[in-house]
């Protein structure tokens, strides 16, 4: 089935065509590592993971890059204000590099907890200063950038496509966005490629002076080019990245290289919390730990996100998360019942039940191919489940096909925590694996994560392990 994606640049759904047959190169704007990302930030990163899984499911060899911004992202997203990292460092009274390390570690732990397949490269902006300087020098040489003292600005008047992605016209920008008047700029909409500030802690001695640091936008142009080349397939980010960040990336890269930069731009809508923007003052800026502390698995959050289409509003409340958790638990339960049905072999196989599975598979794939319509794909699973449940226990052929569909859906969406998969099907759990699962069950029970505890109990049961809860702890034997 042909993959079709909405391209933010053309504002149209387009059939996906890679630049190089069989290969996809893609770049995602990653976190600015000044604070541990909140659950809303992860919506965009989960989208990147979904895209990766779908493309690999289609057999593409994917090269995936997500950057970490550790310098140059100023508080207002544009050219003024303090560096986010340095502002946080001042508040916490620590070295900014220490924050980079702590936050990056938390970020990778979160990605892992969410079941995100690691990207091939996670470049850090501060490790790519020479690449940025090289592009800036080219831009100056070609007349697209100019130096004022130790600062360098991009001259937007030299790039006619500036504004095409965001739909912003340069004239309107000046009035509409109330750009702060900066006497150094030739045009108020010009943006900084390189800034100089002796007070900056994270700074580099380059051809532009002793105390410089990069603008946020040039970082992504440089890192994308280094790992993916001058022209690559897909670039994603949150909707807030469209302007100025991505608009500026396009201008820099295309002006410097005199060729197309990215074929397909994809943007994820923000997550809403309690129906609005999350904010510190409302106390609803949640981290993944906050969810786990309330007995949810990060995978429940992942499921909540997938239940909404990436270009639509998705709202987060504890109630909605509970609904997502219950809904996911139904899929987990259904899968173990299908496995049991496979073993018993006494259920119902009719042409109708087999056809229902085939039809669900088709609907699932068609939904994913249609601009990653995950809610429709998930709905197809539930429609099938409800149909089969009405018939009674599934026969082994029906169960086999339904399990294959669930495995396929899991590979694309990431539905089930993989630890549950430990060899239970073969009935050949090693003693170590049994012990590990029992230990995990105790842990998740303590955290009141009942769905996971039940999942483990079922998995053990399926593998023929009998548990006895006694005063001296859990004993087990093979049944
Ligand atoms: Zn970026």
Short mmCIF file of C-alpha atoms and ligand atoms in Angstrom, two decimals:
data_model
loop_
_atom_site.label_atom_id
_atom_site.label_comp_id
_atom_site.label_asym_id
_atom_site.label_seq_id
_atom_site.Cartn_x
_atom_site.Cartn_y
_atom_site.Cartn_z
CA UNK A 1 0.00 0.00 0.00
CA UNK A 2 1.33 3.40 -0.93
CA UNK A 3 2.39 5.59 1.98
CA UNK A 4 0.90 9.05 1.92
CA UNK A 5 1.96 11.87 4.24
CA UNK A 6 0.89 15.43 4.82
CA UNK A 7 3.71 17.76 3.85
CA UNK A 8 3.65 20.98 5.89
CA UNK A 9 5.66 22.67 3.16
CA UNK A 10 3.26 22.01 0.28
CA UNK A 11 0.25 21.82 2.65
CA UNK A 12 -0.86 18.70 0.82
CA UNK A 13 -1.04 14.97 1.28
CA UNK A 14 1.64 13.49 -0.95
CA UNK A 15 2.66 9.99 -1.97
CA UNK A 16 5.95 9.22 -0.26
CA UNK A 17 8.92 8.87 -2.61
CA UNK A 18 12.40 8.50 -1.10
CA UNK A 19 15.31 10.30 -2.73
CA UNK A 20 17.30 7.09 -2.92
CA UNK A 21 15.28 3.92 -3.61
CA UNK A 22 14.85 1.77 -0.51
CA UNK A 23 16.41 4.28 1.85
CA UNK A 24 15.04 7.04 4.03
CA UNK A 25 17.08 9.69 5.79
CA UNK A 26 15.27 11.69 8.42
CA UNK A 27 15.98 14.33 11.04
CA UNK A 28 13.96 15.24 14.12
CA UNK A 29 14.37 18.34 16.22
CA UNK A 30 15.10 16.94 19.64
CA UNK A 31 14.91 18.43 23.11
CA UNK A 32 16.64 21.51 24.43
CA UNK A 33 18.25 19.85 27.40
CA UNK A 34 17.75 22.56 30.04
CA UNK A 35 14.87 20.78 31.81
CA UNK A 36 13.69 17.23 31.76
CA UNK A 37 11.20 17.03 28.90
CA UNK A 38 7.56 16.94 30.04
CA UNK A 39 5.01 14.53 28.64
CA UNK A 40 3.97 17.08 25.99
CA UNK A 41 7.49 17.15 24.54
CA UNK A 42 7.35 13.40 24.15
CA UNK A 43 4.42 13.61 21.78
CA UNK A 44 6.76 14.81 19.02
CA UNK A 45 9.41 12.22 19.92
CA UNK A 46 6.86 9.41 19.91
CA UNK A 47 5.79 10.59 16.49
CA UNK A 48 9.39 10.28 15.28
CA UNK A 49 9.42 6.72 16.61
CA UNK A 50 6.14 5.90 14.87
CA UNK A 51 7.48 7.18 11.57
CA UNK A 52 10.62 5.11 11.98
CA UNK A 53 8.62 1.95 12.74
CA UNK A 54 6.26 2.47 9.81
CA UNK A 55 9.06 3.13 7.32
CA UNK A 56 10.98 0.09 8.51
CA UNK A 57 7.77 -1.92 8.32
CA UNK A 58 7.68 -0.91 4.65
CA UNK A 59 11.19 -2.31 4.25
CA UNK A 60 13.06 0.97 4.04
CA UNK A 61 16.55 1.21 5.41
CA UNK A 62 16.14 4.22 7.68
CA UNK A 63 18.81 6.55 9.00
CA UNK A 64 17.35 8.52 11.86
CA UNK A 65 18.92 11.52 13.58
CA UNK A 66 17.61 13.42 16.59
CA UNK A 67 19.63 16.31 17.93
CA UNK A 68 20.07 17.55 21.46
CA UNK A 69 20.22 21.33 21.79
CA UNK A 70 22.58 22.26 24.57
CA UNK A 71 23.47 25.81 23.60
CA UNK A 72 22.06 28.77 21.68
CA UNK A 73 18.33 28.22 22.26
CA UNK A 74 17.26 31.55 23.68
CA UNK A 75 14.26 32.00 25.93
CA UNK A 76 12.04 33.56 23.27
CA UNK A 77 12.92 31.09 20.47
CA UNK A 78 14.34 33.99 18.45
CA UNK A 79 17.37 36.22 18.80
CA UNK A 80 16.77 37.89 22.13
CA UNK A 81 16.71 36.71 25.70
CA UNK A 82 18.96 34.53 27.76
CA UNK A 83 20.18 31.11 26.69
CA UNK A 84 17.73 28.55 28.13
CA UNK A 85 20.57 26.42 29.47
CA UNK A 86 22.37 29.30 31.10
CA UNK A 87 19.19 30.72 32.61
CA UNK A 88 18.46 27.34 34.18
CA UNK A 89 22.06 27.02 35.39
CA UNK A 90 21.85 30.40 37.06
CA UNK A 91 18.60 29.44 38.75
CA UNK A 92 19.95 26.09 39.96
CA UNK A 93 23.37 27.59 40.76
CA UNK A 94 25.17 24.89 38.82
CA UNK A 95 27.35 24.66 35.77
CA UNK A 96 25.31 24.54 32.52
CA UNK A 97 27.26 21.50 31.34
CA UNK A 98 26.14 19.66 34.44
CA UNK A 99 22.52 20.36 33.51
CA UNK A 100 23.17 19.09 30.00
CA UNK A 101 24.45 15.83 31.42
CA UNK A 102 21.66 15.32 33.96
CA UNK A 103 18.86 16.22 31.59
CA UNK A 104 20.26 14.20 28.68
CA UNK A 105 20.46 11.14 30.91
CA UNK A 106 16.84 11.59 32.02
CA UNK A 107 15.79 12.09 28.40
CA UNK A 108 17.34 8.81 27.27
CA UNK A 109 15.82 6.98 30.23
CA UNK A 110 12.42 8.36 29.31
CA UNK A 111 12.80 7.33 25.67
CA UNK A 112 13.68 3.84 26.81
CA UNK A 113 10.75 3.69 29.22
CA UNK A 114 8.45 4.75 26.37
CA UNK A 115 9.68 1.94 24.15
CA UNK A 116 11.23 4.31 21.62
CA UNK A 117 13.63 2.59 19.22
CA UNK A 118 16.93 4.48 19.57
CA UNK A 119 17.82 6.79 16.66
CA UNK A 120 21.10 6.11 14.86
CA UNK A 121 22.58 9.43 15.92
CA UNK A 122 21.87 11.83 18.78
CA UNK A 123 24.25 14.68 17.98
CA UNK A 124 24.77 17.45 20.50
CA UNK A 125 24.94 21.01 19.19
CA UNK A 126 28.08 21.88 21.15
CA UNK A 127 29.99 19.05 19.43
CA UNK A 128 29.37 20.54 15.99
CA UNK A 129 30.60 24.12 16.26
CA UNK A 130 33.12 23.80 13.41
CA UNK A 131 30.42 22.49 11.03
CA UNK A 132 28.21 25.47 11.91
CA UNK A 133 31.02 27.96 11.42
CA UNK A 134 31.77 26.43 8.02
CA UNK A 135 28.18 26.95 6.81
CA UNK A 136 28.13 30.51 8.15
CA UNK A 137 31.32 31.30 6.26
CA UNK A 138 29.75 30.02 3.04
CA UNK A 139 26.65 32.15 3.68
CA UNK A 140 28.81 35.26 4.15
CA UNK A 141 30.79 34.46 1.04
CA UNK A 142 27.62 34.04 -1.03
CA UNK A 143 26.16 37.29 0.26
CA UNK A 144 23.36 35.70 2.33
CA UNK A 145 24.86 36.68 5.68
CA UNK A 146 26.69 39.67 7.07
CA UNK A 147 28.89 40.34 10.02
CA UNK A 148 28.37 43.18 12.47
CA UNK A 149 31.23 43.15 14.92
CA UNK A 150 31.38 39.60 16.22
CA UNK A 151 27.73 38.83 15.40
CA UNK A 152 26.59 37.30 12.13
CA UNK A 153 23.07 37.63 10.72
CA UNK A 154 21.22 35.97 7.86
CA UNK A 155 19.88 38.50 5.37
CA UNK A 156 16.32 37.31 4.68
CA UNK A 157 15.97 39.67 1.70
CA UNK A 158 18.43 37.46 -0.21
CA UNK A 159 16.27 34.35 0.04
CA UNK A 160 13.00 34.65 -1.82
CA UNK A 161 11.43 31.50 -0.36
CA UNK A 162 11.73 32.80 3.20
CA UNK A 163 8.26 32.44 4.71
CA UNK A 164 7.07 29.65 2.43
CA UNK A 165 6.91 26.97 5.14
CA UNK A 166 5.19 29.04 7.81
CA UNK A 167 3.18 31.23 5.47
CA UNK A 168 4.68 34.31 7.10
CA UNK A 169 5.43 37.20 4.80
CA UNK A 170 8.51 39.15 5.71
CA UNK A 171 6.50 42.43 5.70
CA UNK A 172 3.92 41.01 8.08
CA UNK A 173 6.54 39.58 10.37
CA UNK A 174 7.86 42.95 11.26
CA UNK A 175 4.47 44.29 12.28
CA UNK A 176 2.85 41.08 13.52
CA UNK A 177 5.54 39.53 15.62
CA UNK A 178 6.72 42.80 17.11
CA UNK A 179 10.32 41.89 16.55
CA UNK A 180 12.53 43.71 18.92
CA UNK A 181 14.39 46.42 17.13
CA UNK A 182 17.99 45.47 16.85
CA UNK A 183 20.03 48.30 15.34
CA UNK A 184 22.59 45.89 14.01
CA UNK A 185 20.22 44.13 11.66
CA UNK A 186 19.70 45.36 8.11
CA UNK A 187 16.14 44.10 8.26
CA UNK A 188 14.19 43.41 11.45
CA UNK A 189 13.36 39.88 10.23
CA UNK A 190 17.03 38.95 9.79
CA UNK A 191 18.07 36.31 12.26
CA UNK A 192 21.29 35.51 14.11
CA UNK A 193 23.61 32.78 12.88
CA UNK A 194 26.29 33.54 15.40
CA UNK A 195 26.25 35.69 18.50
CA UNK A 196 28.95 37.10 20.67
CA UNK A 197 28.71 37.59 24.39
CA UNK A 198 31.68 37.69 26.76
CA UNK A 199 29.34 36.82 29.65
CA UNK A 200 28.15 33.61 28.00
CA UNK A 201 29.55 30.52 29.75
CA UNK A 202 29.24 28.17 26.80
CA UNK A 203 31.28 30.01 24.18
CA UNK A 204 33.85 29.34 21.50
CA UNK A 205 36.85 31.12 20.02
CA UNK A 206 36.34 31.13 16.24
CA UNK A 207 36.95 33.30 13.18
CA UNK A 208 34.05 35.42 14.44
CA UNK A 209 35.79 36.32 17.69
CA UNK A 210 36.64 34.90 21.06
CA UNK A 211 33.30 34.77 22.84
CA UNK A 212 30.84 33.37 20.35
CA UNK A 213 28.04 30.84 20.32
CA UNK A 214 25.73 29.61 17.56
CA UNK A 215 22.16 30.61 16.84
CA UNK A 216 19.72 27.79 17.50
CA UNK A 217 18.67 27.39 13.85
CA UNK A 218 22.14 26.94 12.35
CA UNK A 219 22.71 24.02 14.71
CA UNK A 220 20.09 21.85 13.05
CA UNK A 221 21.18 22.82 9.53
CA UNK A 222 24.73 21.77 10.39
CA UNK A 223 23.90 18.53 12.21
CA UNK A 224 21.36 17.42 9.61
CA UNK A 225 23.85 17.97 6.80
CA UNK A 226 26.64 16.18 8.63
CA UNK A 227 24.66 13.00 9.25
CA UNK A 228 22.22 12.99 6.35
CA UNK A 229 23.75 15.05 3.56
CA UNK A 230 22.71 18.32 1.96
CA UNK A 231 19.39 16.96 0.71
CA UNK A 232 17.40 14.38 2.66
CA UNK A 233 13.91 12.94 2.90
CA UNK A 234 12.07 13.91 6.07
CA UNK A 235 12.39 16.55 8.76
CA UNK A 236 10.02 16.62 11.71
CA UNK A 237 9.33 18.69 14.79
CA UNK A 238 6.58 20.05 16.97
CA UNK A 239 4.20 22.63 15.53
CA UNK A 240 6.11 25.31 17.46
CA UNK A 241 9.21 24.55 15.36
CA UNK A 242 7.63 25.69 12.09
CA UNK A 243 8.51 29.31 12.73
CA UNK A 244 11.09 30.59 13.20
CA UNK A 245 13.17 27.45 13.61
CA UNK A 246 12.42 25.42 10.49
CA UNK A 247 11.81 28.44 8.30
CA UNK A 248 15.33 29.59 9.17
CA UNK A 249 16.84 26.14 8.69
CA UNK A 250 15.48 26.02 5.14
CA UNK A 251 16.84 29.49 4.37
CA UNK A 252 20.31 28.71 5.71
CA UNK A 253 20.72 25.29 4.13
CA UNK A 254 19.22 26.08 0.74
CA UNK A 255 21.06 29.40 0.45
CA UNK A 256 24.38 27.81 1.40
CA UNK A 257 24.04 24.68 -0.72
CA UNK A 258 22.00 26.09 -3.61
CA UNK A 259 19.83 23.00 -3.67
CA UNK A 260 16.72 21.59 -2.01
CA UNK A 261 17.15 20.78 1.69
CA UNK A 262 14.25 18.54 2.72
CA UNK A 263 11.52 16.85 0.69
CA UNK A 264 8.95 16.30 3.40
CA UNK A 265 8.26 18.41 6.48
CA UNK A 266 6.05 16.89 9.17
CA UNK A 267 4.85 18.58 12.34
CA UNK A 268 3.10 17.28 15.43
CA UNK A 269 0.42 19.21 17.26
CA UNK A 270 0.96 20.12 20.88
CA UNK A 271 -0.41 17.98 23.67
CA UNK A 272 -3.07 19.75 25.65
CA UNK A 273 -3.36 19.14 29.36
CA UNK A 274 -6.73 19.60 31.06
CA UNK A 275 -7.98 21.09 27.82
CA UNK A 276 -5.39 23.84 27.62
CA UNK A 277 -1.76 24.69 27.58
CA UNK A 278 0.17 23.08 30.40
CA UNK A 279 1.75 25.54 32.74
CA UNK A 280 3.80 25.66 35.88
CA UNK A 281 1.25 27.91 37.55
CA UNK A 282 -1.48 25.31 37.04
CA UNK A 283 0.86 22.61 38.31
CA UNK A 284 0.16 20.38 35.33
CA UNK A 285 3.57 20.15 33.72
CA UNK A 286 3.93 16.40 34.17
CA UNK A 287 6.98 14.23 33.70
CA UNK A 288 6.86 10.51 32.99
CA UNK A 289 7.75 9.89 36.64
CA UNK A 290 4.55 11.65 37.70
CA UNK A 291 2.61 9.14 35.62
CA UNK A 292 4.51 6.16 36.99
CA UNK A 293 4.00 7.43 40.54
CA UNK A 294 0.25 7.22 39.92
CA UNK A 295 0.49 3.61 38.80
CA UNK A 296 0.60 4.15 35.05
CA UNK A 297 3.06 2.62 32.66
CA UNK A 298 4.82 4.96 30.21
CA UNK A 299 3.31 2.64 27.62
CA UNK A 300 -0.17 3.77 28.69
CA UNK A 301 0.89 7.32 27.84
CA UNK A 302 2.30 6.13 24.54
CA UNK A 303 -1.07 4.54 23.82
CA UNK A 304 -2.91 7.74 24.78
CA UNK A 305 -0.81 9.65 22.26
CA UNK A 306 -1.36 7.06 19.52
CA UNK A 307 -5.13 7.19 20.02
CA UNK A 308 -5.02 10.67 18.51
CA UNK A 309 -3.86 11.55 15.02
CA UNK A 310 -0.57 13.44 15.11
CA UNK A 311 -2.06 16.48 13.37
CA UNK A 312 -5.03 16.77 15.70
CA UNK A 313 -5.38 18.03 19.21
CA UNK A 314 -4.85 15.39 21.88
CA UNK A 315 -5.88 16.18 25.41
CA UNK A 316 -4.34 14.73 28.53
CA UNK A 317 -6.19 14.35 31.80
CA UNK A 318 -5.77 11.64 34.42
CA UNK A 319 -9.20 10.33 33.42
CA UNK A 320 -8.20 10.08 29.78
CA UNK A 321 -4.97 8.35 30.76
CA UNK A 322 -6.96 5.86 32.85
CA UNK A 323 -9.13 5.20 29.80
CA UNK A 324 -6.04 4.60 27.67
CA UNK A 325 -4.67 2.23 30.26
CA UNK A 326 -7.91 0.24 30.45
CA UNK A 327 -8.15 0.12 26.72
CA UNK A 328 -4.57 -1.14 26.38
CA UNK A 329 -5.21 -3.70 29.12
CA UNK A 330 -8.05 -5.07 26.96
CA UNK A 331 -5.61 -5.66 24.12
CA UNK A 332 -3.16 -7.36 26.47
CA UNK A 333 -5.93 -9.55 27.84
CA UNK A 334 -7.20 -10.34 24.37
CA UNK A 335 -3.75 -11.40 23.27
CA UNK A 336 -3.34 -13.81 26.17
CA UNK A 337 -6.78 -15.26 25.50
CA UNK A 338 -5.88 -15.76 21.86
CA UNK A 339 -2.73 -17.55 22.94
CA UNK A 340 -4.71 -19.75 25.25
CA UNK A 341 -7.14 -20.48 22.40
CA UNK A 342 -4.21 -21.51 20.21
CA UNK A 343 -3.22 -24.05 22.82
CA UNK A 344 -6.68 -25.40 23.56
CA UNK A 345 -7.54 -25.70 19.88
CA UNK A 346 -11.21 -26.18 20.74
CA UNK A 347 -12.58 -22.84 19.57
CA UNK A 348 -14.53 -21.70 16.54
CA UNK A 349 -12.91 -21.33 13.12
CA UNK A 350 -15.31 -20.27 10.39
CA UNK A 351 -14.74 -18.49 7.09
CA UNK A 352 -16.39 -15.50 8.74
CA UNK A 353 -13.94 -15.36 11.63
CA UNK A 354 -10.93 -15.75 9.34
CA UNK A 355 -12.29 -13.11 6.95
CA UNK A 356 -12.84 -10.75 9.84
CA UNK A 357 -9.15 -10.97 10.74
CA UNK A 358 -8.07 -10.41 7.14
CA UNK A 359 -10.38 -7.41 6.85
CA UNK A 360 -9.07 -5.93 10.10
CA UNK A 361 -5.51 -6.34 8.85
CA UNK A 362 -6.37 -4.45 5.68
CA UNK A 363 -8.11 -1.65 7.52
CA UNK A 364 -5.16 -1.37 9.88
CA UNK A 365 -2.61 -1.07 7.07
CA UNK A 366 -4.76 1.31 5.05
CA UNK A 367 -5.14 3.59 8.08
CA UNK A 368 -1.39 3.70 8.74
CA UNK A 369 -0.63 4.34 5.05
CA UNK A 370 -3.10 7.21 5.10
CA UNK A 371 -0.91 9.83 6.81
CA UNK A 372 -0.38 7.63 9.88
CA UNK A 373 -3.96 7.46 11.01
CA UNK A 374 -3.22 5.64 14.25
CA UNK A 375 -6.65 6.13 15.88
CA UNK A 376 -8.31 4.38 12.96
CA UNK A 377 -5.71 1.62 13.00
CA UNK A 378 -6.31 1.02 16.71
CA UNK A 379 -10.06 1.09 16.17
CA UNK A 380 -9.67 -1.72 13.62
CA UNK A 381 -8.11 -3.89 16.33
CA UNK A 382 -11.01 -3.28 18.70
CA UNK A 383 -13.62 -3.88 16.02
CA UNK A 384 -12.07 -7.27 15.37
CA UNK A 385 -11.77 -8.05 19.06
CA UNK A 386 -15.44 -7.29 19.64
CA UNK A 387 -16.49 -9.40 16.67
CA UNK A 388 -14.45 -12.41 17.74
CA UNK A 389 -15.46 -12.16 21.38
CA UNK A 390 -19.10 -12.46 20.32
CA UNK A 391 -18.38 -15.75 18.58
CA UNK A 392 -16.74 -17.24 21.68
CA UNK A 393 -13.32 -18.80 21.94
CA UNK A 394 -11.40 -18.42 18.68
CA UNK A 395 -10.31 -21.50 16.80
CA UNK A 396 -6.59 -22.00 16.31
CA UNK A 397 -6.47 -20.68 12.73
CA UNK A 398 -8.43 -17.59 13.66
CA UNK A 399 -6.37 -17.09 16.81
CA UNK A 400 -3.14 -17.55 14.89
CA UNK A 401 -4.11 -14.89 12.33
CA UNK A 402 -5.33 -12.50 15.03
CA UNK A 403 -2.09 -12.92 16.99
CA UNK A 404 -0.15 -12.20 13.80
CA UNK A 405 -2.17 -9.01 13.37
CA UNK A 406 -1.48 -7.99 16.97
CA UNK A 407 2.24 -8.65 16.51
CA UNK A 408 2.20 -6.56 13.35
CA UNK A 409 0.30 -3.75 15.11
CA UNK A 410 2.76 -3.96 17.99
CA UNK A 411 5.76 -3.59 15.68
CA UNK A 412 4.25 -0.48 14.10
CA UNK A 413 2.66 1.18 17.13
CA UNK A 414 4.49 -0.28 20.11
CA UNK A 415 1.57 -1.57 22.16
CA UNK A 416 3.05 -4.11 24.56
CA UNK A 417 5.99 -3.80 26.89
CA UNK A 418 8.47 -6.29 25.51
CA UNK A 419 9.37 -7.85 28.89
CA UNK A 420 6.01 -9.62 28.71
CA UNK A 421 7.28 -11.51 25.71
CA UNK A 422 9.96 -13.52 27.53
CA UNK A 423 9.64 -16.80 25.77
CA UNK A 424 6.26 -17.57 27.31
CA UNK A 425 4.99 -19.03 24.09
CA UNK A 426 7.42 -21.88 24.10
CA UNK A 427 6.46 -22.65 27.68
CA UNK A 428 10.19 -22.78 28.25
CA UNK A 429 10.93 -20.08 30.77
CA UNK A 430 14.25 -20.54 32.48
CA UNK A 431 14.31 -20.40 36.28
CA UNK A 432 16.02 -17.01 36.02
CA UNK A 433 13.29 -15.67 33.80
CA UNK A 434 10.61 -16.93 36.16
CA UNK A 435 12.34 -15.30 39.11
CA UNK A 436 12.75 -12.07 37.17
CA UNK A 437 9.08 -12.00 36.25
CA UNK A 438 8.04 -12.74 39.84
CA UNK A 439 10.27 -9.95 41.10
CA UNK A 440 8.83 -7.58 38.55
CA UNK A 441 5.31 -8.59 39.55
CA UNK A 442 6.06 -7.74 43.17
CA UNK A 443 7.41 -4.38 42.09
CA UNK A 444 4.51 -3.42 39.88
CA UNK A 445 2.02 -4.58 42.50
CA UNK A 446 3.71 -2.30 45.01
CA UNK A 447 3.32 0.49 42.44
CA UNK A 448 -0.35 -0.53 42.04
CA UNK A 449 0.18 -1.23 38.35
CA UNK A 450 -2.43 -3.97 38.33
CA UNK A 451 -2.65 -4.36 34.58
CA UNK A 452 1.02 -5.21 34.34
CA UNK A 453 0.84 -7.48 37.41
CA UNK A 454 -2.02 -9.42 35.80
CA UNK A 455 -0.16 -9.56 32.53
CA UNK A 456 2.81 -11.19 34.27
CA UNK A 457 0.57 -13.61 36.17
CA UNK A 458 -1.07 -14.62 32.89
CA UNK A 459 2.27 -14.99 31.17
CA UNK A 460 3.54 -17.25 33.95
CA UNK A 461 0.33 -19.23 33.92
CA UNK A 462 0.59 -19.69 30.16
CA UNK A 463 4.11 -21.00 30.65
CA UNK A 464 2.80 -23.51 33.17
CA UNK A 465 4.27 -21.84 36.24
CA UNK A 466 2.19 -22.16 39.41
CA UNK A 467 2.51 -19.35 41.93
CA UNK A 468 1.80 -19.68 45.65
CA UNK A 469 1.64 -16.52 47.68
CA UNK A 470 2.77 -17.53 51.18
CA UNK A 471 3.73 -15.68 54.33
CA UNK A 472 7.38 -16.17 53.47
CA UNK A 473 6.96 -14.77 49.98
CA UNK A 474 6.04 -16.16 46.59
CA UNK A 475 6.89 -19.79 45.91
CA UNK A 476 6.59 -21.33 42.50
CA UNK A 477 6.79 -24.66 40.77
CA UNK A 478 6.22 -25.98 37.31
CA UNK A 479 2.70 -27.26 36.91
ZN1 LIG B 1 16.01 21.81 15.20
#
